[in-house]
C-alpha cells in the first residue's frame, strides 16, 4: 500500500473544510485535503441541468435522485448529488471538490440573532454579527438581486406570484441573498453570456454564475501554494496511534466508483469536515471497528434543521400559474418565525420543469422540538438514525397551517402531484448536529478525548439554526479555526 505522511489532513472540501484550509494555508501550514468526490473543474466535464441529467446528476446511481420526478436513467458516475436513505427521512448531500456548495441553491441566510443566541448560548453573538458573519458574506461573495430586474424578469414570475399570494394570505416576505452572481444573471438574461440559472442548472452543479467554494475559499487556499487536494479519495476509517497521531485507510476510486488503489495516510493533526453525515459515519464506524475513542455526546442532538417540503397545485392557473420559465436560484422567502403558534421560515422555491405546472414548491424550515440521534449499525455496516414521524409532527402541523391559509386566500390545493399526501416530511437538505460545539468538542471544535482531532462542519450545530445553514457553518468554522490557530494547535 502507498503510505503518505502529512502533518495536517482535512477530510472533506465543503464549507468547514474550505475555511480551515484557507486559514491554515495563510498561516503558512502545508495542508492535504482528501475529498471522495470529483474535482469537476479539473476534470473539464460540464455539469448537467435538471432537464437533461447526465454525469454530474447523481453519486453512482442508475436513476436520478431528485426529491421528485425521477424519470431519468443514468450510467453510474461519481456525480455531485447523493442521497442517503433512512426509514423516515432521505438526506441529500453534495459530493465533489466544493461539497454541498456545488449542488445547493446558494441561499446565503444569516440566522436571526435571537435564535442564534438561543441555539448557541455560550458564543459571543455580538462578535459573530459584527465580525464573522460580515467576513463570511465577503468571502462567499454574497449579493442580492436587483428589485427592478426581479420585477421585470419572466424567470422570476414564481417569486412574484409567491410573494403576492403570501401577502394576500397575511404573511410577511423577505428578500433572500445568494452567492449566485446577480450581475452575471442580468447578463445571461440578455444572452450576453452562457446561461446557467436560466438553463435549469443547480442541484447537479452550475457551469456559470454561482460562486461555489471552488471559486472562493478553495481557490484562495490553492493560490497560497500550501494546499494539495486529492479528489476521488474516500476515507474508510481512522485509527488512533499510541503516539496520538492518526492513520487513515483510504480508497482511491475512478469515476465509475471502482477502487483503483488502497492507500494509507498518516497525520499528526486531523480535521474532520466530511459534513454532518460523513463526519458522524467516520467517527462512529472507526469506533465500532478500530476501538477509536469517541465521546458519549457523539451522535446526539441531531436534527433536520426543521426541513419540511410542501407544495400547492393549481396556483392561479388562469393568470398563467407560476411560469414555464423559472430561474433555479431562489430569492424570496416567507418569514413567519415570530408567530408563537406556528413559527417557520419558508423558501419560495423554483420548480424549473420547462413547462408551467401551476405548482408552488416550499421548503419550510421549522424549530426542531424533538432531536434525533445517529448511531452505527455494526451488523449492516451503516449509519442508523433514530428519527420518525414524531420528530416532524409539529413541522407537519405548521405546513398544514401554511398551505391552508395560502389556499384560503388564493385558491389552490395541497400538492398531491409533488408528494404522496402533499407533504414531504422525509426531505432533508440540512442535516445538522451530532458533534455539537462545546458538548462533543471543546469551545473551538477540538474533539473531547482527543489531542489532535478537530471537527469543523455542520455537525457542530445542534440540529437547528432556523434558516438555510451554510452561512452559519462557515462563520462557526471561521471562529473555530481562528482560535485554534491562535492557541498554537497547529504549531
Ligand atoms: P459538506 O458541504 O457536505 O462537505 C462535506 C464534503 O466531505 C463533501 O464534499 C463530501 O463528499 C466529503 N466527504 C464525506 N465523507 C467523506 C469521506 N469519507 N472521505 C472523503 N470525503 C468525504 N444551504 C444553504 O445555506 N443554502 C441553500 O440554498 C442550500 N441549498 C441546498 C440544496 C441542496 C440540494 C442540498 C443538498 C443542500 C443545500 N444546502 C443549502 C445545505 C448546505 O449545502 C450544507 O448545509 C453544507 O454544504 C454543509 O457543509 P459542511 O461543511 O458541513 O459539509
JSON list of N, CA, C and O in Angstrom, two decimals, residues 67-97:
[
{"chain": "A", "resi": 67, "resn": "UNK", "atom": "N", "xyz": [-35.72, 15.22, -5.42]},
{"chain": "A", "resi": 67, "resn": "UNK", "atom": "CA", "xyz": [-36.83, 14.94, -4.49]},
{"chain": "A", "resi": 67, "resn": "UNK", "atom": "C", "xyz": [-38.08, 14.38, -5.18]},
{"chain": "A", "resi": 67, "resn": "UNK", "atom": "O", "xyz": [-38.87, 13.71, -4.58]},
{"chain": "A", "resi": 68, "resn": "UNK", "atom": "N", "xyz": [-38.28, 14.70, -6.48]},
{"chain": "A", "resi": 68, "resn": "UNK", "atom": "CA", "xyz": [-39.42, 14.12, -7.19]},
{"chain": "A", "resi": 68, "resn": "UNK", "atom": "C", "xyz": [-39.11, 14.06, -8.68]},
{"chain": "A", "resi": 68, "resn": "UNK", "atom": "O", "xyz": [-38.10, 14.58, -9.14]},
{"chain": "A", "resi": 69, "resn": "UNK", "atom": "N", "xyz": [-40.01, 13.39, -9.42]},
{"chain": "A", "resi": 69, "resn": "UNK", "atom": "CA", "xyz": [-39.90, 13.26, -10.89]},
{"chain": "A", "resi": 69, "resn": "UNK", "atom": "C", "xyz": [-38.60, 12.58, -11.34]},
{"chain": "A", "resi": 69, "resn": "UNK", "atom": "O", "xyz": [-37.92, 13.06, -12.23]},
{"chain": "A", "resi": 70, "resn": "UNK", "atom": "N", "xyz": [-38.29, 11.44, -10.73]},
{"chain": "A", "resi": 70, "resn": "UNK", "atom": "CA", "xyz": [-37.06, 10.74, -11.13]},
{"chain": "A", "resi": 70, "resn": "UNK", "atom": "C", "xyz": [-37.35, 9.75, -12.25]},
{"chain": "A", "resi": 70, "resn": "UNK", "atom": "O", "xyz": [-37.42, 8.55, -12.05]},
{"chain": "A", "resi": 71, "resn": "UNK", "atom": "N", "xyz": [-37.48, 10.32, -13.45]},
{"chain": "A", "resi": 71, "resn": "UNK", "atom": "CA", "xyz": [-37.85, 9.50, -14.60]},
{"chain": "A", "resi": 71, "resn": "UNK", "atom": "C", "xyz": [-36.64, 9.24, -15.50]},
{"chain": "A", "resi": 71, "resn": "UNK", "atom": "O", "xyz": [-36.77, 8.62, -16.54]},
{"chain": "A", "resi": 72, "resn": "UNK", "atom": "N", "xyz": [-35.47, 9.72, -15.08]},
{"chain": "A", "resi": 72, "resn": "UNK", "atom": "CA", "xyz": [-34.30, 9.65, -15.95]},
{"chain": "A", "resi": 72, "resn": "UNK", "atom": "C", "xyz": [-33.35, 8.51, -15.54]},
{"chain": "A", "resi": 72, "resn": "UNK", "atom": "O", "xyz": [-33.00, 8.38, -14.38]},
{"chain": "A", "resi": 73, "resn": "UNK", "atom": "N", "xyz": [-32.91, 7.71, -16.52]},
{"chain": "A", "resi": 73, "resn": "UNK", "atom": "CA", "xyz": [-31.91, 6.66, -16.27]},
{"chain": "A", "resi": 73, "resn": "UNK", "atom": "C", "xyz": [-30.52, 7.26, -16.38]},
{"chain": "A", "resi": 73, "resn": "UNK", "atom": "O", "xyz": [-30.30, 8.21, -17.13]},
{"chain": "A", "resi": 74, "resn": "UNK", "atom": "N", "xyz": [-29.57, 6.68, -15.66]},
{"chain": "A", "resi": 74, "resn": "UNK", "atom": "CA", "xyz": [-28.20, 7.19, -15.67]},
{"chain": "A", "resi": 74, "resn": "UNK", "atom": "C", "xyz": [-27.20, 6.04, -15.77]},
{"chain": "A", "resi": 74, "resn": "UNK", "atom": "O", "xyz": [-27.50, 4.92, -15.35]},
{"chain": "A", "resi": 75, "resn": "UNK", "atom": "N", "xyz": [-26.00, 6.34, -16.28]},
{"chain": "A", "resi": 75, "resn": "UNK", "atom": "CA", "xyz": [-24.88, 5.41, -16.16]},
{"chain": "A", "resi": 75, "resn": "UNK", "atom": "C", "xyz": [-24.14, 5.82, -14.89]},
{"chain": "A", "resi": 75, "resn": "UNK", "atom": "O", "xyz": [-23.76, 6.99, -14.76]},
{"chain": "A", "resi": 76, "resn": "UNK", "atom": "N", "xyz": [-23.95, 4.88, -13.94]},
{"chain": "A", "resi": 76, "resn": "UNK", "atom": "CA", "xyz": [-23.34, 5.28, -12.66]},
{"chain": "A", "resi": 76, "resn": "UNK", "atom": "C", "xyz": [-22.02, 6.05, -12.84]},
{"chain": "A", "resi": 76, "resn": "UNK", "atom": "O", "xyz": [-21.15, 5.61, -13.59]},
{"chain": "A", "resi": 77, "resn": "UNK", "atom": "N", "xyz": [-21.93, 7.17, -12.17]},
{"chain": "A", "resi": 77, "resn": "UNK", "atom": "CA", "xyz": [-20.77, 8.06, -12.26]},
{"chain": "A", "resi": 77, "resn": "UNK", "atom": "C", "xyz": [-20.67, 8.78, -10.93]},
{"chain": "A", "resi": 77, "resn": "UNK", "atom": "O", "xyz": [-21.67, 8.95, -10.23]},
{"chain": "A", "resi": 78, "resn": "UNK", "atom": "N", "xyz": [-19.47, 9.21, -10.58]},
{"chain": "A", "resi": 78, "resn": "UNK", "atom": "CA", "xyz": [-19.29, 9.92, -9.31]},
{"chain": "A", "resi": 78, "resn": "UNK", "atom": "C", "xyz": [-19.85, 11.35, -9.44]},
{"chain": "A", "resi": 78, "resn": "UNK", "atom": "O", "xyz": [-19.12, 12.33, -9.48]},
{"chain": "A", "resi": 79, "resn": "UNK", "atom": "N", "xyz": [-21.17, 11.43, -9.50]},
{"chain": "A", "resi": 79, "resn": "UNK", "atom": "CA", "xyz": [-21.85, 12.72, -9.70]},
{"chain": "A", "resi": 79, "resn": "UNK", "atom": "C", "xyz": [-21.86, 13.58, -8.45]},
{"chain": "A", "resi": 79, "resn": "UNK", "atom": "O", "xyz": [-21.34, 13.20, -7.39]},
{"chain": "A", "resi": 80, "resn": "UNK", "atom": "N", "xyz": [-22.50, 14.74, -8.56]},
{"chain": "A", "resi": 80, "resn": "UNK", "atom": "CA", "xyz": [-22.41, 15.73, -7.47]},
{"chain": "A", "resi": 80, "resn": "UNK", "atom": "C", "xyz": [-23.44, 15.53, -6.37]},
{"chain": "A", "resi": 80, "resn": "UNK", "atom": "O", "xyz": [-23.24, 15.98, -5.25]},
{"chain": "A", "resi": 81, "resn": "UNK", "atom": "N", "xyz": [-24.59, 14.90, -6.70]},
{"chain": "A", "resi": 81, "resn": "UNK", "atom": "CA", "xyz": [-25.67, 14.83, -5.72]},
{"chain": "A", "resi": 81, "resn": "UNK", "atom": "C", "xyz": [-25.82, 13.40, -5.20]},
{"chain": "A", "resi": 81, "resn": "UNK", "atom": "O", "xyz": [-25.94, 12.46, -5.98]},
{"chain": "A", "resi": 82, "resn": "UNK", "atom": "N", "xyz": [-25.82, 13.27, -3.88]},
{"chain": "A", "resi": 82, "resn": "UNK", "atom": "CA", "xyz": [-26.00, 11.95, -3.28]},
{"chain": "A", "resi": 82, "resn": "UNK", "atom": "C", "xyz": [-27.21, 12.01, -2.35]},
{"chain": "A", "resi": 82, "resn": "UNK", "atom": "O", "xyz": [-27.60, 13.09, -1.88]},
{"chain": "A", "resi": 83, "resn": "UNK", "atom": "N", "xyz": [-27.81, 10.85, -2.11]},
{"chain": "A", "resi": 83, "resn": "UNK", "atom": "CA", "xyz": [-28.95, 10.79, -1.19]},
{"chain": "A", "resi": 83, "resn": "UNK", "atom": "C", "xyz": [-28.76, 9.60, -0.27]},
{"chain": "A", "resi": 83, "resn": "UNK", "atom": "O", "xyz": [-28.48, 8.49, -0.72]},
{"chain": "A", "resi": 84, "resn": "UNK", "atom": "N", "xyz": [-28.86, 9.85, 1.02]},
{"chain": "A", "resi": 84, "resn": "UNK", "atom": "CA", "xyz": [-28.75, 8.76, 2.00]},
{"chain": "A", "resi": 84, "resn": "UNK", "atom": "C", "xyz": [-30.15, 8.47, 2.49]},
{"chain": "A", "resi": 84, "resn": "UNK", "atom": "O", "xyz": [-30.82, 9.35, 3.03]},
{"chain": "A", "resi": 85, "resn": "UNK", "atom": "N", "xyz": [-30.60, 7.24, 2.30]},
{"chain": "A", "resi": 85, "resn": "UNK", "atom": "CA", "xyz": [-31.98, 6.90, 2.62]},
{"chain": "A", "resi": 85, "resn": "UNK", "atom": "C", "xyz": [-32.10, 6.19, 3.96]},
{"chain": "A", "resi": 85, "resn": "UNK", "atom": "O", "xyz": [-31.45, 5.16, 4.19]},
{"chain": "A", "resi": 86, "resn": "UNK", "atom": "N", "xyz": [-32.94, 6.72, 4.82]},
{"chain": "A", "resi": 86, "resn": "UNK", "atom": "CA", "xyz": [-33.27, 6.08, 6.10]},
{"chain": "A", "resi": 86, "resn": "UNK", "atom": "C", "xyz": [-34.78, 5.80, 6.09]},
{"chain": "A", "resi": 86, "resn": "UNK", "atom": "O", "xyz": [-35.48, 6.23, 5.17]},
{"chain": "A", "resi": 87, "resn": "UNK", "atom": "N", "xyz": [-35.26, 5.09, 7.10]},
{"chain": "A", "resi": 87, "resn": "UNK", "atom": "CA", "xyz": [-36.66, 4.67, 7.06]},
{"chain": "A", "resi": 87, "resn": "UNK", "atom": "C", "xyz": [-37.64, 5.85, 6.96]},
{"chain": "A", "resi": 87, "resn": "UNK", "atom": "O", "xyz": [-38.59, 5.82, 6.19]},
{"chain": "A", "resi": 88, "resn": "UNK", "atom": "N", "xyz": [-37.38, 6.91, 7.71]},
{"chain": "A", "resi": 88, "resn": "UNK", "atom": "CA", "xyz": [-38.34, 8.01, 7.73]},
{"chain": "A", "resi": 88, "resn": "UNK", "atom": "C", "xyz": [-37.79, 9.31, 7.17]},
{"chain": "A", "resi": 88, "resn": "UNK", "atom": "O", "xyz": [-38.44, 10.35, 7.28]},
{"chain": "A", "resi": 89, "resn": "UNK", "atom": "N", "xyz": [-36.60, 9.26, 6.62]},
{"chain": "A", "resi": 89, "resn": "UNK", "atom": "CA", "xyz": [-36.02, 10.51, 6.11]},
{"chain": "A", "resi": 89, "resn": "UNK", "atom": "C", "xyz": [-34.98, 10.20, 5.04]},
{"chain": "A", "resi": 89, "resn": "UNK", "atom": "O", "xyz": [-34.25, 9.21, 5.13]},
{"chain": "A", "resi": 90, "resn": "UNK", "atom": "N", "xyz": [-34.96, 11.04, 4.00]},
{"chain": "A", "resi": 90, "resn": "UNK", "atom": "CA", "xyz": [-33.92, 10.94, 2.97]},
{"chain": "A", "resi": 90, "resn": "UNK", "atom": "C", "xyz": [-33.07, 12.20, 3.05]},
{"chain": "A", "resi": 90, "resn": "UNK", "atom": "O", "xyz": [-33.60, 13.31, 3.08]},
{"chain": "A", "resi": 91, "resn": "UNK", "atom": "N", "xyz": [-31.76, 12.00, 3.09]},
{"chain": "A", "resi": 91, "resn": "UNK", "atom": "CA", "xyz": [-30.86, 13.14, 3.29]},
{"chain": "A", "resi": 91, "resn": "UNK", "atom": "C", "xyz": [-30.01, 13.35, 2.04]},
{"chain": "A", "resi": 91, "resn": "UNK", "atom": "O", "xyz": [-29.27, 12.44, 1.63]},
{"chain": "A", "resi": 92, "resn": "UNK", "atom": "N", "xyz": [-30.13, 14.54, 1.43]},
{"chain": "A", "resi": 92, "resn": "UNK", "atom": "CA", "xyz": [-29.36, 14.86, 0.23]},
{"chain": "A", "resi": 92, "resn": "UNK", "atom": "C", "xyz": [-28.07, 15.57, 0.63]},
{"chain": "A", "resi": 92, "resn": "UNK", "atom": "O", "xyz": [-28.08, 16.44, 1.51]},
{"chain": "A", "resi": 93, "resn": "UNK", "atom": "N", "xyz": [-26.96, 15.20, -0.02]},
{"chain": "A", "resi": 93, "resn": "UNK", "atom": "CA", "xyz": [-25.68, 15.87, 0.24]},
{"chain": "A", "resi": 93, "resn": "UNK", "atom": "C", "xyz": [-24.93, 16.07, -1.08]},
{"chain": "A", "resi": 93, "resn": "UNK", "atom": "O", "xyz": [-25.20, 15.39, -2.06]},
{"chain": "A", "resi": 94, "resn": "UNK", "atom": "N", "xyz": [-23.98, 17.00, -1.06]},
{"chain": "A", "resi": 94, "resn": "UNK", "atom": "CA", "xyz": [-23.16, 17.26, -2.24]},
{"chain": "A", "resi": 94, "resn": "UNK", "atom": "C", "xyz": [-21.86, 16.46, -2.17]},
{"chain": "A", "resi": 94, "resn": "UNK", "atom": "O", "xyz": [-21.32, 16.24, -1.10]},
{"chain": "A", "resi": 95, "resn": "UNK", "atom": "N", "xyz": [-21.38, 16.03, -3.33]},
{"chain": "A", "resi": 95, "resn": "UNK", "atom": "CA", "xyz": [-20.09, 15.32, -3.42]},
{"chain": "A", "resi": 95, "resn": "UNK", "atom": "C", "xyz": [-19.25, 15.99, -4.51]},
{"chain": "A", "resi": 95, "resn": "UNK", "atom": "O", "xyz": [-19.76, 16.31, -5.58]},
{"chain": "A", "resi": 96, "resn": "UNK", "atom": "N", "xyz": [-17.97, 16.14, -4.23]},
{"chain": "A", "resi": 96, "resn": "UNK", "atom": "CA", "xyz": [-17.09, 16.77, -5.20]},
{"chain": "A", "resi": 96, "resn": "UNK", "atom": "C", "xyz": [-16.29, 17.86, -4.51]},
{"chain": "A", "resi": 96, "resn": "UNK", "atom": "O", "xyz": [-16.60, 18.23, -3.37]},
{"chain": "A", "resi": 97, "resn": "UNK", "atom": "N", "xyz": [-15.27, 18.37, -5.20]},
{"chain": "A", "resi": 97, "resn": "UNK", "atom": "CA", "xyz": [-14.46, 19.44, -4.60]},
{"chain": "A", "resi": 97, "resn": "UNK", "atom": "C", "xyz": [-15.34, 20.69, -4.51]},
{"chain": "A", "resi": 97, "resn": "UNK", "atom": "O", "xyz": [-15.73, 21.26, -5.53]}
]
